[in-house]
């Protein structure tokens, strides 16, 4: 029998009515002849509540117990979904991560899937099971402890199962009806895309679009899983994330992404010598600071300024890591300047590979609206700028407009 993976996010399983609504969608696919692996998230808000309890229990919590607690939301929804499907006359069974098992690394709270053993599921499917309801977000460490895959990790569970089971498609049911050119709450004319290439989606996800966990897109790209993002509340096609060869025509720029809460830090006057970048960014990485943009300024008399960006809430960790590196004598700087009022805006599109002048057009559009650019970075298919946070909405609208994203082609 052909196989399908259907993933339902937190808002799609928020209460029993919504679980019934999702179950009705699953029944349709079963009736159409599919063996279905359903991946569920916790009810919306549940994981936040669980994380809150762990944090309240003590600042220095044991990450293994964090996972024991926060993985429980998915256990509830998987059981409820199996019960609901059974009540509809469908042969359904719930599976926790450890029961499959989904083997992961032991990085608790941010584990990576290493392997999914599907023999048990395969046997049950041939035995008449129609739906396997899998608790998303969970896995099993080499030490046989429950792990979780990081926030939003059920997307990754779904894609990993689609790859492991050889599913025809992985449908991600959510509260939006697809991938948009940008956030429709900021730009009313934002347009839903029919298709988007893996690489573009990967950039958009890592640049701040919150629909899919970045890691899930990475996996989909690696294993060529056809991924569809669609609404669980409306009956209409969503957005297909696929190979760029499957996209006939697209705009040069496909979307505008943004990250609101960024910070720009400048280390003033560090020695300009071989190894200095390693001496600065090594300790930052060890402290878990997610450094994004990096600029080394022009040096004078052997000293230089080093500027980088990271999420605002990581600034205290960054400051501490750098101070400690200074105390250990690994680096020496005259000051650390932190601007915590910046945001990052990015344009993404595979069309940039073959079109010149995209960056110029972006900078012109921002200049026309009086938006000052603080840092720029580029890759083959994206341009990102750091700007004052108060201009974020203005910048997103200006760019959406400049690249005519409200129109297809
Ligand atoms: N329940 C988890 C979270 O809220 C995983 C998921 O929903 O994908 O992050
Ligand atoms: Mg999600």
JSON list of C-alpha atoms in Angstrom, two decimals, residues 172-275:
[
{"chain": "A", "resi": 172, "resn": "UNK", "atom": "CA", "xyz": [2.16, 19.30, 7.39]},
{"chain": "A", "resi": 173, "resn": "UNK", "atom": "CA", "xyz": [-1.24, 20.46, 8.62]},
{"chain": "A", "resi": 174, "resn": "UNK", "atom": "CA", "xyz": [-1.09, 23.76, 10.44]},
{"chain": "A", "resi": 175, "resn": "UNK", "atom": "CA", "xyz": [-3.04, 26.93, 11.23]},
{"chain": "A", "resi": 176, "resn": "UNK", "atom": "CA", "xyz": [-1.87, 28.76, 8.12]},
{"chain": "A", "resi": 177, "resn": "UNK", "atom": "CA", "xyz": [-2.70, 27.57, 4.62]},
{"chain": "A", "resi": 178, "resn": "UNK", "atom": "CA", "xyz": [0.80, 27.59, 3.19]},
{"chain": "A", "resi": 179, "resn": "UNK", "atom": "CA", "xyz": [4.05, 29.48, 2.79]},
{"chain": "A", "resi": 180, "resn": "UNK", "atom": "CA", "xyz": [3.63, 33.17, 2.06]},
{"chain": "A", "resi": 181, "resn": "UNK", "atom": "CA", "xyz": [5.91, 35.69, 0.39]},
{"chain": "A", "resi": 182, "resn": "UNK", "atom": "CA", "xyz": [6.11, 37.29, 3.82]},
{"chain": "A", "resi": 183, "resn": "UNK", "atom": "CA", "xyz": [4.09, 37.51, 7.03]},
{"chain": "A", "resi": 184, "resn": "UNK", "atom": "CA", "xyz": [0.55, 38.56, 6.00]},
{"chain": "A", "resi": 185, "resn": "UNK", "atom": "CA", "xyz": [0.15, 40.31, 9.34]},
{"chain": "A", "resi": 186, "resn": "UNK", "atom": "CA", "xyz": [2.73, 42.83, 8.16]},
{"chain": "A", "resi": 187, "resn": "UNK", "atom": "CA", "xyz": [1.99, 42.95, 4.44]},
{"chain": "A", "resi": 188, "resn": "UNK", "atom": "CA", "xyz": [-1.69, 42.48, 3.62]},
{"chain": "A", "resi": 189, "resn": "UNK", "atom": "CA", "xyz": [-0.84, 41.75, -0.04]},
{"chain": "A", "resi": 190, "resn": "UNK", "atom": "CA", "xyz": [1.45, 38.86, 0.86]},
{"chain": "A", "resi": 191, "resn": "UNK", "atom": "CA", "xyz": [0.80, 35.99, -1.55]},
{"chain": "A", "resi": 192, "resn": "UNK", "atom": "CA", "xyz": [0.64, 32.28, -0.90]},
{"chain": "A", "resi": 193, "resn": "UNK", "atom": "CA", "xyz": [3.19, 30.39, -2.98]},
{"chain": "A", "resi": 194, "resn": "UNK", "atom": "CA", "xyz": [2.08, 27.25, -4.85]},
{"chain": "A", "resi": 195, "resn": "UNK", "atom": "CA", "xyz": [5.59, 25.87, -4.75]},
{"chain": "A", "resi": 196, "resn": "UNK", "atom": "CA", "xyz": [8.90, 26.74, -3.19]},
{"chain": "A", "resi": 197, "resn": "UNK", "atom": "CA", "xyz": [12.31, 25.14, -3.62]},
{"chain": "A", "resi": 198, "resn": "UNK", "atom": "CA", "xyz": [13.93, 23.30, -0.70]},
{"chain": "A", "resi": 199, "resn": "UNK", "atom": "CA", "xyz": [16.85, 25.69, -0.65]},
{"chain": "A", "resi": 200, "resn": "UNK", "atom": "CA", "xyz": [14.63, 28.74, -0.49]},
{"chain": "A", "resi": 201, "resn": "UNK", "atom": "CA", "xyz": [12.52, 27.22, 2.24]},
{"chain": "A", "resi": 202, "resn": "UNK", "atom": "CA", "xyz": [15.64, 26.34, 4.16]},
{"chain": "A", "resi": 203, "resn": "UNK", "atom": "CA", "xyz": [16.82, 29.96, 4.02]},
{"chain": "A", "resi": 204, "resn": "UNK", "atom": "CA", "xyz": [13.37, 31.31, 4.91]},
{"chain": "A", "resi": 205, "resn": "UNK", "atom": "CA", "xyz": [13.02, 28.93, 7.85]},
{"chain": "A", "resi": 206, "resn": "UNK", "atom": "CA", "xyz": [16.45, 29.73, 9.24]},
{"chain": "A", "resi": 207, "resn": "UNK", "atom": "CA", "xyz": [15.95, 33.46, 8.60]},
{"chain": "A", "resi": 208, "resn": "UNK", "atom": "CA", "xyz": [12.85, 33.64, 10.75]},
{"chain": "A", "resi": 209, "resn": "UNK", "atom": "CA", "xyz": [9.82, 32.21, 8.92]},
{"chain": "A", "resi": 210, "resn": "UNK", "atom": "CA", "xyz": [8.31, 30.08, 11.67]},
{"chain": "A", "resi": 211, "resn": "UNK", "atom": "CA", "xyz": [6.12, 27.66, 9.73]},
{"chain": "A", "resi": 212, "resn": "UNK", "atom": "CA", "xyz": [8.63, 24.78, 9.61]},
{"chain": "A", "resi": 213, "resn": "UNK", "atom": "CA", "xyz": [11.49, 23.77, 11.86]},
{"chain": "A", "resi": 214, "resn": "UNK", "atom": "CA", "xyz": [14.70, 24.42, 9.91]},
{"chain": "A", "resi": 215, "resn": "UNK", "atom": "CA", "xyz": [16.01, 20.93, 10.53]},
{"chain": "A", "resi": 216, "resn": "UNK", "atom": "CA", "xyz": [12.88, 19.42, 8.94]},
{"chain": "A", "resi": 217, "resn": "UNK", "atom": "CA", "xyz": [13.56, 21.30, 5.71]},
{"chain": "A", "resi": 218, "resn": "UNK", "atom": "CA", "xyz": [17.18, 20.18, 5.76]},
{"chain": "A", "resi": 219, "resn": "UNK", "atom": "CA", "xyz": [16.06, 16.56, 6.05]},
{"chain": "A", "resi": 220, "resn": "UNK", "atom": "CA", "xyz": [13.41, 16.95, 3.35]},
{"chain": "A", "resi": 221, "resn": "UNK", "atom": "CA", "xyz": [16.04, 18.36, 1.01]},
{"chain": "A", "resi": 222, "resn": "UNK", "atom": "CA", "xyz": [18.53, 15.61, 1.77]},
{"chain": "A", "resi": 223, "resn": "UNK", "atom": "CA", "xyz": [16.04, 12.79, 1.29]},
{"chain": "A", "resi": 224, "resn": "UNK", "atom": "CA", "xyz": [13.93, 14.51, -1.38]},
{"chain": "A", "resi": 225, "resn": "UNK", "atom": "CA", "xyz": [10.76, 14.25, 0.67]},
{"chain": "A", "resi": 226, "resn": "UNK", "atom": "CA", "xyz": [7.90, 16.12, -1.00]},
{"chain": "A", "resi": 227, "resn": "UNK", "atom": "CA", "xyz": [6.63, 18.35, 1.72]},
{"chain": "A", "resi": 228, "resn": "UNK", "atom": "CA", "xyz": [3.25, 20.05, 1.64]},
{"chain": "A", "resi": 229, "resn": "UNK", "atom": "CA", "xyz": [2.23, 22.77, 4.10]},
{"chain": "A", "resi": 230, "resn": "UNK", "atom": "CA", "xyz": [-1.54, 23.18, 4.33]},
{"chain": "A", "resi": 231, "resn": "UNK", "atom": "CA", "xyz": [-4.37, 24.25, 6.60]},
{"chain": "A", "resi": 232, "resn": "UNK", "atom": "CA", "xyz": [-6.18, 21.76, 8.79]},
{"chain": "A", "resi": 233, "resn": "UNK", "atom": "CA", "xyz": [-9.21, 24.05, 8.88]},
{"chain": "A", "resi": 234, "resn": "UNK", "atom": "CA", "xyz": [-9.83, 24.73, 5.21]},
{"chain": "A", "resi": 235, "resn": "UNK", "atom": "CA", "xyz": [-10.01, 22.47, 2.19]},
{"chain": "A", "resi": 236, "resn": "UNK", "atom": "CA", "xyz": [-7.58, 23.95, -0.23]},
{"chain": "A", "resi": 237, "resn": "UNK", "atom": "CA", "xyz": [-4.17, 23.13, -1.62]},
{"chain": "A", "resi": 238, "resn": "UNK", "atom": "CA", "xyz": [-1.23, 24.43, 0.36]},
{"chain": "A", "resi": 239, "resn": "UNK", "atom": "CA", "xyz": [2.37, 25.06, -0.64]},
{"chain": "A", "resi": 240, "resn": "UNK", "atom": "CA", "xyz": [4.56, 22.27, -1.96]},
{"chain": "A", "resi": 241, "resn": "UNK", "atom": "CA", "xyz": [8.21, 22.38, -0.91]},
{"chain": "A", "resi": 242, "resn": "UNK", "atom": "CA", "xyz": [10.06, 20.55, -3.67]},
{"chain": "A", "resi": 243, "resn": "UNK", "atom": "CA", "xyz": [13.07, 20.36, -5.95]},
{"chain": "A", "resi": 244, "resn": "UNK", "atom": "CA", "xyz": [13.75, 23.51, -7.94]},
{"chain": "A", "resi": 245, "resn": "UNK", "atom": "CA", "xyz": [13.44, 21.48, -11.16]},
{"chain": "A", "resi": 246, "resn": "UNK", "atom": "CA", "xyz": [9.77, 21.03, -10.34]},
{"chain": "A", "resi": 247, "resn": "UNK", "atom": "CA", "xyz": [9.19, 24.76, -10.37]},
{"chain": "A", "resi": 248, "resn": "UNK", "atom": "CA", "xyz": [8.63, 26.10, -13.83]},
{"chain": "A", "resi": 249, "resn": "UNK", "atom": "CA", "xyz": [8.80, 29.78, -13.19]},
{"chain": "A", "resi": 250, "resn": "UNK", "atom": "CA", "xyz": [9.25, 31.89, -10.13]},
{"chain": "A", "resi": 251, "resn": "UNK", "atom": "CA", "xyz": [10.11, 35.43, -9.18]},
{"chain": "A", "resi": 252, "resn": "UNK", "atom": "CA", "xyz": [13.75, 36.39, -8.74]},
{"chain": "A", "resi": 253, "resn": "UNK", "atom": "CA", "xyz": [12.94, 36.93, -5.07]},
{"chain": "A", "resi": 254, "resn": "UNK", "atom": "CA", "xyz": [10.55, 34.45, -3.50]},
{"chain": "A", "resi": 255, "resn": "UNK", "atom": "CA", "xyz": [10.11, 35.88, -0.06]},
{"chain": "A", "resi": 256, "resn": "UNK", "atom": "CA", "xyz": [11.05, 38.39, 2.61]},
{"chain": "A", "resi": 257, "resn": "UNK", "atom": "CA", "xyz": [11.94, 36.95, 6.03]},
{"chain": "A", "resi": 258, "resn": "UNK", "atom": "CA", "xyz": [12.76, 38.75, 9.23]},
{"chain": "A", "resi": 259, "resn": "UNK", "atom": "CA", "xyz": [13.98, 38.26, 12.76]},
{"chain": "A", "resi": 260, "resn": "UNK", "atom": "CA", "xyz": [12.79, 40.92, 15.15]},
{"chain": "A", "resi": 261, "resn": "UNK", "atom": "CA", "xyz": [14.92, 40.35, 18.23]},
{"chain": "A", "resi": 262, "resn": "UNK", "atom": "CA", "xyz": [18.51, 40.60, 17.11]},
{"chain": "A", "resi": 263, "resn": "UNK", "atom": "CA", "xyz": [21.45, 42.33, 18.73]},
{"chain": "A", "resi": 264, "resn": "UNK", "atom": "CA", "xyz": [24.59, 43.81, 17.24]},
{"chain": "A", "resi": 265, "resn": "UNK", "atom": "CA", "xyz": [27.76, 43.55, 19.29]},
{"chain": "A", "resi": 266, "resn": "UNK", "atom": "CA", "xyz": [31.06, 45.20, 18.58]},
{"chain": "A", "resi": 267, "resn": "UNK", "atom": "CA", "xyz": [34.30, 44.26, 20.24]},
{"chain": "A", "resi": 268, "resn": "UNK", "atom": "CA", "xyz": [36.34, 47.43, 20.18]},
{"chain": "A", "resi": 269, "resn": "UNK", "atom": "CA", "xyz": [40.02, 47.27, 19.39]},
{"chain": "A", "resi": 270, "resn": "UNK", "atom": "CA", "xyz": [41.13, 43.66, 19.37]},
{"chain": "A", "resi": 271, "resn": "UNK", "atom": "CA", "xyz": [44.53, 42.59, 18.08]},
{"chain": "A", "resi": 272, "resn": "UNK", "atom": "CA", "xyz": [44.50, 42.01, 14.32]},
{"chain": "A", "resi": 273, "resn": "UNK", "atom": "CA", "xyz": [46.47, 38.78, 14.21]},
{"chain": "A", "resi": 274, "resn": "UNK", "atom": "CA", "xyz": [46.06, 35.24, 12.92]},
{"chain": "A", "resi": 275, "resn": "UNK", "atom": "CA", "xyz": [43.78, 33.28, 15.22]}
]
